[in-house]
Each structure stands twice: as structure tokens, then as C-alpha cells.
GROMACS .gro file of C-alpha atoms in nm:
model
  238
    1UNK     CA    1   2.927  -0.705  -0.606
    2UNK     CA    2   2.531  -0.681  -0.721
    3UNK     CA    3   2.584  -0.583  -1.134
    4UNK     CA    4   2.746  -0.934  -1.120
    5UNK     CA    5   2.509  -1.088  -0.918
    6UNK     CA    6   2.265  -0.948  -1.203
    7UNK     CA    7   2.509  -1.037  -1.469
    8UNK     CA    8   2.484  -1.403  -1.350
    9UNK     CA    9   2.148  -1.442  -1.254
   10UNK     CA   10   1.903  -1.155  -1.381
   11UNK     CA   11   1.592  -0.988  -1.273
   12UNK     CA   12   1.333  -1.249  -1.371
   13UNK     CA   13   0.938  -1.165  -1.331
   14UNK     CA   14   0.867  -1.374  -1.040
   15UNK     CA   15   0.511  -1.456  -1.224
   16UNK     CA   16   0.664  -1.614  -1.478
   17UNK     CA   17   1.065  -1.627  -1.485
   18UNK     CA   18   1.003  -1.335  -1.823
   19UNK     CA   19   1.372  -1.179  -1.726
   20UNK     CA   20   1.363  -0.784  -1.606
   21UNK     CA   21   1.531  -0.466  -1.787
   22UNK     CA   22   1.528  -0.323  -1.400
   23UNK     CA   23   1.480  -0.371  -1.062
   24UNK     CA   24   1.249  -0.839  -0.978
   25UNK     CA   25   0.885  -0.723  -0.967
   26UNK     CA   26   0.637  -0.865  -1.200
   27UNK     CA   27   0.605  -0.756  -1.579
   28UNK     CA   28   0.308  -0.595  -1.644
   29UNK     CA   29   0.152  -0.903  -1.881
   30UNK     CA   30   0.176  -1.071  -1.452
   31UNK     CA   31   0.069  -0.654  -1.219
   32UNK     CA   32  -0.235  -0.716  -1.538
   33UNK     CA   33  -0.339  -1.078  -1.429
   34UNK     CA   34  -0.314  -1.060  -0.957
   35UNK     CA   35  -0.543  -1.006  -0.733
   36UNK     CA   36  -0.474  -0.799  -0.524
   37UNK     CA   37  -0.757  -0.803  -0.208
   38UNK     CA   38  -0.920  -0.459  -0.184
   39UNK     CA   39  -1.214  -0.299   0.056
   40UNK     CA   40  -1.455  -0.425   0.016
   41UNK     CA   41  -1.424  -0.703   0.264
   42UNK     CA   42  -1.485  -0.845   0.576
   43UNK     CA   43  -1.328  -0.680   0.824
   44UNK     CA   44  -1.270  -1.051   1.055
   45UNK     CA   45  -1.178  -1.250   0.764
   46UNK     CA   46  -1.070  -0.995   0.482
   47UNK     CA   47  -1.278  -1.193   0.211
   48UNK     CA   48  -1.327  -0.956  -0.027
   49UNK     CA   49  -1.670  -0.844  -0.121
   50UNK     CA   50  -1.863  -0.802  -0.456
   51UNK     CA   51  -1.983  -0.499  -0.363
   52UNK     CA   52  -1.991  -0.227  -0.114
   53UNK     CA   53  -2.217  -0.319   0.222
   54UNK     CA   54  -2.046  -0.028   0.404
   55UNK     CA   55  -1.843   0.008   0.644
   56UNK     CA   56  -1.748  -0.266   0.895
   57UNK     CA   57  -1.932  -0.508   0.686
   58UNK     CA   58  -1.841  -0.918   0.839
   59UNK     CA   59  -1.904  -1.215   0.597
   60UNK     CA   60  -2.196  -1.420   0.690
   61UNK     CA   61  -1.935  -1.653   0.648
   62UNK     CA   62  -1.746  -1.515   0.986
   63UNK     CA   63  -2.062  -1.475   1.124
   64UNK     CA   64  -2.208  -1.849   1.083
   65UNK     CA   65  -1.819  -1.984   1.181
   66UNK     CA   66  -1.628  -1.715   1.386
   67UNK     CA   67  -1.289  -1.880   1.379
   68UNK     CA   68  -1.061  -1.886   1.704
   69UNK     CA   69  -0.836  -1.552   1.580
   70UNK     CA   70  -0.937  -1.202   1.583
   71UNK     CA   71  -0.867  -1.105   1.187
   72UNK     CA   72  -0.739  -1.160   0.883
   73UNK     CA   73  -0.622  -1.030   0.635
   74UNK     CA   74  -0.391  -1.138   0.291
   75UNK     CA   75  -0.233  -0.939  -0.019
   76UNK     CA   76  -0.394  -1.131  -0.326
   77UNK     CA   77  -0.567  -1.429  -0.387
   78UNK     CA   78  -0.394  -1.773  -0.446
   79UNK     CA   79  -0.459  -1.748  -0.847
   80UNK     CA   80  -0.173  -1.721  -1.155
   81UNK     CA   81   0.103  -1.536  -1.060
   82UNK     CA   82   0.083  -1.514  -0.725
   83UNK     CA   83   0.083  -1.900  -0.712
   84UNK     CA   84   0.381  -1.925  -0.922
   85UNK     CA   85   0.593  -1.657  -0.664
   86UNK     CA   86   0.408  -1.818  -0.344
   87UNK     CA   87   0.586  -2.148  -0.522
   88UNK     CA   88   0.869  -2.011  -0.568
   89UNK     CA   89   0.905  -1.921  -0.247
   90UNK     CA   90   0.783  -2.201  -0.079
   91UNK     CA   91   0.930  -2.495  -0.315
   92UNK     CA   92   1.215  -2.361  -0.504
   93UNK     CA   93   1.414  -2.215  -0.259
   94UNK     CA   94   1.344  -1.850  -0.387
   95UNK     CA   95   1.365  -1.665   0.001
   96UNK     CA   96   1.547  -1.403  -0.172
   97UNK     CA   97   1.118  -1.278  -0.283
   98UNK     CA   98   1.052  -1.245   0.091
   99UNK     CA   99   1.148  -0.901   0.151
  100UNK     CA  100   0.905  -0.786  -0.179
  101UNK     CA  101   0.614  -1.009  -0.048
  102UNK     CA  102   0.678  -0.891   0.406
  103UNK     CA  103   0.626  -0.479   0.185
  104UNK     CA  104   0.311  -0.591   0.059
  105UNK     CA  105   0.221  -0.813   0.358
  106UNK     CA  106   0.314  -0.515   0.596
  107UNK     CA  107   0.042  -0.242   0.387
  108UNK     CA  108  -0.172  -0.545   0.423
  109UNK     CA  109  -0.213  -0.572   0.776
  110UNK     CA  110  -0.356  -0.211   0.832
  111UNK     CA  111  -0.091  -0.100   1.130
  112UNK     CA  112  -0.206  -0.413   1.317
  113UNK     CA  113   0.191  -0.556   1.230
  114UNK     CA  114   0.353  -0.147   1.287
  115UNK     CA  115   0.178  -0.179   1.605
  116UNK     CA  116   0.120  -0.608   1.710
  117UNK     CA  117   0.395  -0.691   2.028
  118UNK     CA  118   0.524  -0.926   1.829
  119UNK     CA  119   0.482  -1.147   1.514
  120UNK     CA  120   0.570  -1.516   1.461
  121UNK     CA  121   0.496  -1.778   1.179
  122UNK     CA  122   0.355  -2.037   1.166
  123UNK     CA  123   0.573  -2.353   1.242
  124UNK     CA  124   0.755  -2.680   1.062
  125UNK     CA  125   0.793  -2.965   1.276
  126UNK     CA  126   1.171  -3.051   1.353
  127UNK     CA  127   1.173  -3.288   1.078
  128UNK     CA  128   1.067  -3.158   0.761
  129UNK     CA  129   1.263  -2.762   0.845
  130UNK     CA  130   1.569  -3.010   0.822
  131UNK     CA  131   1.447  -3.163   0.480
  132UNK     CA  132   1.379  -2.864   0.367
  133UNK     CA  133   1.607  -2.652   0.531
  134UNK     CA  134   1.407  -2.396   0.559
  135UNK     CA  135   1.059  -2.229   0.658
  136UNK     CA  136   0.887  -2.023   0.428
  137UNK     CA  137   0.547  -1.844   0.645
  138UNK     CA  138   0.932  -1.810   0.846
  139UNK     CA  139   1.083  -1.583   0.640
  140UNK     CA  140   0.825  -1.377   0.516
  141UNK     CA  141   0.777  -1.325   0.976
  142UNK     CA  142   1.182  -1.222   0.929
  143UNK     CA  143   1.175  -0.949   0.662
  144UNK     CA  144   0.718  -0.869   0.770
  145UNK     CA  145   0.929  -0.811   1.188
  146UNK     CA  146   1.245  -0.642   0.995
  147UNK     CA  147   1.014  -0.382   0.772
  148UNK     CA  148   0.809  -0.309   1.077
  149UNK     CA  149   1.061  -0.308   1.312
  150UNK     CA  150   0.857  -0.493   1.649
  151UNK     CA  151   1.032  -0.798   1.755
  152UNK     CA  152   1.093  -1.136   1.598
  153UNK     CA  153   0.927  -1.472   1.749
  154UNK     CA  154   1.059  -1.732   1.579
  155UNK     CA  155   1.129  -2.005   1.864
  156UNK     CA  156   0.796  -1.911   2.031
  157UNK     CA  157   0.594  -2.103   1.895
  158UNK     CA  158   0.642  -2.509   1.812
  159UNK     CA  159   0.460  -2.711   1.609
  160UNK     CA  160   0.465  -3.069   1.810
  161UNK     CA  161   0.313  -3.333   1.586
  162UNK     CA  162   0.413  -3.419   1.263
  163UNK     CA  163   0.120  -3.320   1.034
  164UNK     CA  164   0.036  -3.463   0.675
  165UNK     CA  165   0.071  -3.205   0.437
  166UNK     CA  166  -0.248  -2.956   0.390
  167UNK     CA  167  -0.269  -3.032   0.021
  168UNK     CA  168  -0.538  -3.268  -0.135
  169UNK     CA  169  -0.700  -3.282   0.208
  170UNK     CA  170  -1.049  -3.179   0.260
  171UNK     CA  171  -1.157  -2.944   0.461
  172UNK     CA  172  -1.188  -3.159   0.788
  173UNK     CA  173  -0.929  -3.362   0.723
  174UNK     CA  174  -0.784  -3.091   0.733
  175UNK     CA  175  -0.837  -2.954   1.063
  176UNK     CA  176  -0.866  -3.271   1.243
  177UNK     CA  177  -0.440  -3.379   1.118
  178UNK     CA  178  -0.340  -3.037   1.278
  179UNK     CA  179  -0.545  -3.034   1.565
  180UNK     CA  180  -0.291  -2.996   1.851
  181UNK     CA  181  -0.039  -2.957   1.676
  182UNK     CA  182   0.136  -2.639   1.821
  183UNK     CA  183   0.210  -2.571   2.132
  184UNK     CA  184   0.419  -2.243   2.360
  185UNK     CA  185   0.766  -2.378   2.402
  186UNK     CA  186   0.755  -2.376   2.773
  187UNK     CA  187   0.980  -2.058   2.894
  188UNK     CA  188   0.822  -1.852   2.671
  189UNK     CA  189   0.518  -1.792   2.794
  190UNK     CA  190   0.574  -1.449   2.906
  191UNK     CA  191   0.614  -1.392   2.516
  192UNK     CA  192   0.313  -1.465   2.405
  193UNK     CA  193   0.081  -1.371   2.789
  194UNK     CA  194  -0.147  -1.097   2.686
  195UNK     CA  195  -0.001  -0.973   2.346
  196UNK     CA  196  -0.110  -0.878   2.073
  197UNK     CA  197   0.020  -1.075   1.779
  198UNK     CA  198   0.058  -1.092   1.407
  199UNK     CA  199   0.039  -1.493   1.256
  200UNK     CA  200   0.224  -1.539   1.019
  201UNK     CA  201   0.174  -1.806   0.703
  202UNK     CA  202   0.216  -1.779   0.311
  203UNK     CA  203  -0.095  -1.896   0.200
  204UNK     CA  204  -0.454  -1.887   0.292
  205UNK     CA  205  -0.665  -2.193   0.220
  206UNK     CA  206  -0.956  -2.323   0.446
  207UNK     CA  207  -0.808  -2.223   0.838
  208UNK     CA  208  -0.759  -2.532   0.976
  209UNK     CA  209  -0.396  -2.445   0.986
  210UNK     CA  210  -0.357  -2.111   1.118
  211UNK     CA  211  -0.639  -2.169   1.360
  212UNK     CA  212  -0.435  -2.456   1.534
  213UNK     CA  213  -0.170  -2.224   1.534
  214UNK     CA  214  -0.400  -1.950   1.723
  215UNK     CA  215  -0.562  -2.176   2.026
  216UNK     CA  216  -0.266  -2.298   2.129
  217UNK     CA  217  -0.129  -1.887   2.138
  218UNK     CA  218  -0.441  -1.818   2.324
  219UNK     CA  219  -0.436  -2.113   2.582
  220UNK     CA  220  -0.109  -1.947   2.666
  221UNK     CA  221  -0.283  -1.617   2.772
  222UNK     CA  222  -0.247  -1.415   2.377
  223UNK     CA  223  -0.493  -1.119   2.389
  224UNK     CA  224  -0.511  -1.025   2.037
  225UNK     CA  225  -0.385  -1.292   1.715
  226UNK     CA  226  -0.439  -1.134   1.390
  227UNK     CA  227  -0.392  -1.367   1.053
  228UNK     CA  228  -0.199  -1.249   0.816
  229UNK     CA  229  -0.116  -1.418   0.440
  230UNK     CA  230   0.045  -1.357   0.149
  231UNK     CA  231  -0.229  -1.518  -0.068
  232UNK     CA  232  -0.614  -1.604   0.033
  233UNK     CA  233  -0.719  -1.926  -0.211
  234UNK     CA  234  -1.061  -1.883  -0.261
  235UNK     CA  235  -1.239  -1.889  -0.637
  236UNK     CA  236  -1.356  -1.484  -0.581
  237UNK     CA  237  -1.501  -1.221  -0.405
  238UNK     CA  238  -1.852  -1.284  -0.173
   0.00000   0.00000   0.00000
């Protein structure tokens, strides 16, 4: 019945909504505007370098303020078509975009998603989940687990604090907003203790949310937490 669905809802570019003739993907114009994050980049934060400083180099930001998570990897810079794609999943209920996005995230993970002990999403608070009806991070994590064959752990980590939306907040306010916002569900500690985990979110901005979630996982005994997002909100290479 796919051809009927394509007739009613023809494939469109997720970056600009132009109708496409083939399978859902970016049009040629949007494809040229996407800034994929490729090496060389910081081994810890995954921020792209503007030059090649040599293998294994770490950014000054990662040295000055080491993150609580072990590493961060993202697919592309959060701008233009990528921003439109993320907003389509998050605000326009385009869950059909999640498989394509997860496939790119699997590549960006550098085998961490293939070799981890479990993949879990940054959770929504139950009241926000009730209003939105789905968690975009969980949709990405679900598809990533399917592609990698690793365990999907959607019920291991919960958000216990009803936080304000992070959009528009300063970095300091973001950190205060999500402080102690997460915990591992009692009885699910064995999902975490001693495990190498991949924590999935849609966009990395200041890192406040994934840092708070990582603290909860490490408090429960996680051996390693790698953060994997589809987009990274930075101005450009460092």
C-alpha cells in the first residue's frame, strides 16, 4: 500500500518541503547547505576543528571544563535544512523522519552505538509527554537501537522535575533548570550499573540537559556514557 500513501502524501524534502520524485531525502539544494560534522574534531566534545591539529586532539573547552559524559558525537550543525528537519520531528509530529535521522546518527556514533550495552533517550516529564504524545528523543533512540541491534531502554531513566522549556534560557539558567531533573527508576539499576551506555537527544546546545541526565546515570553506576545527538548548535568550527 506504500504507493497509495505516496500518492496521497508524496515524498517531500524534509529541509524545504519541496515534492520529490523518489524516496524521502533532501533535495539537491538543501543537501548542499547541510554542514555535516566530520573529522577533524574534538575527541571529547565532537566540536569540529577549522584545521587538523593531529589525531586525538581535545578542544580547549573540553580541557577547561571537562564534561560529565565521556564523549559527544553529532551528525550536523543545527542550522538551515537540519534545523527544519529537527523541528519537523519535534513540533510537527514527523516521526516518519526518525529512521533516516537514526541511520545518520549510527554512522556518526563511530561504532559506540554498535558496541554499547544499551541505548536510552533523554526522557520527557510525564506531563509534557501527555501534551506532546511522543518523545522525539525516544523515537530516535528506538530507531537507533533497531539499526544497531542493541537494547533499547526507554523506561530506565525518568525526568522527575517538571522543568521549563530550555529555549531562550541562558546557559546558566539552563543548568539551573535541569539540575537534579533525572533519576534511574528504582529496580532498573542493573540496566545501568557497570554498563557502557549511549544517551540520545535531538539537539546539543549547552549540554545542560544531557549533563544532568548523565549525572543520574553515573550516580547509578554507569561505567561510561556517550551522548549522541542529531544536531549540534554551534556557530562553526573552532
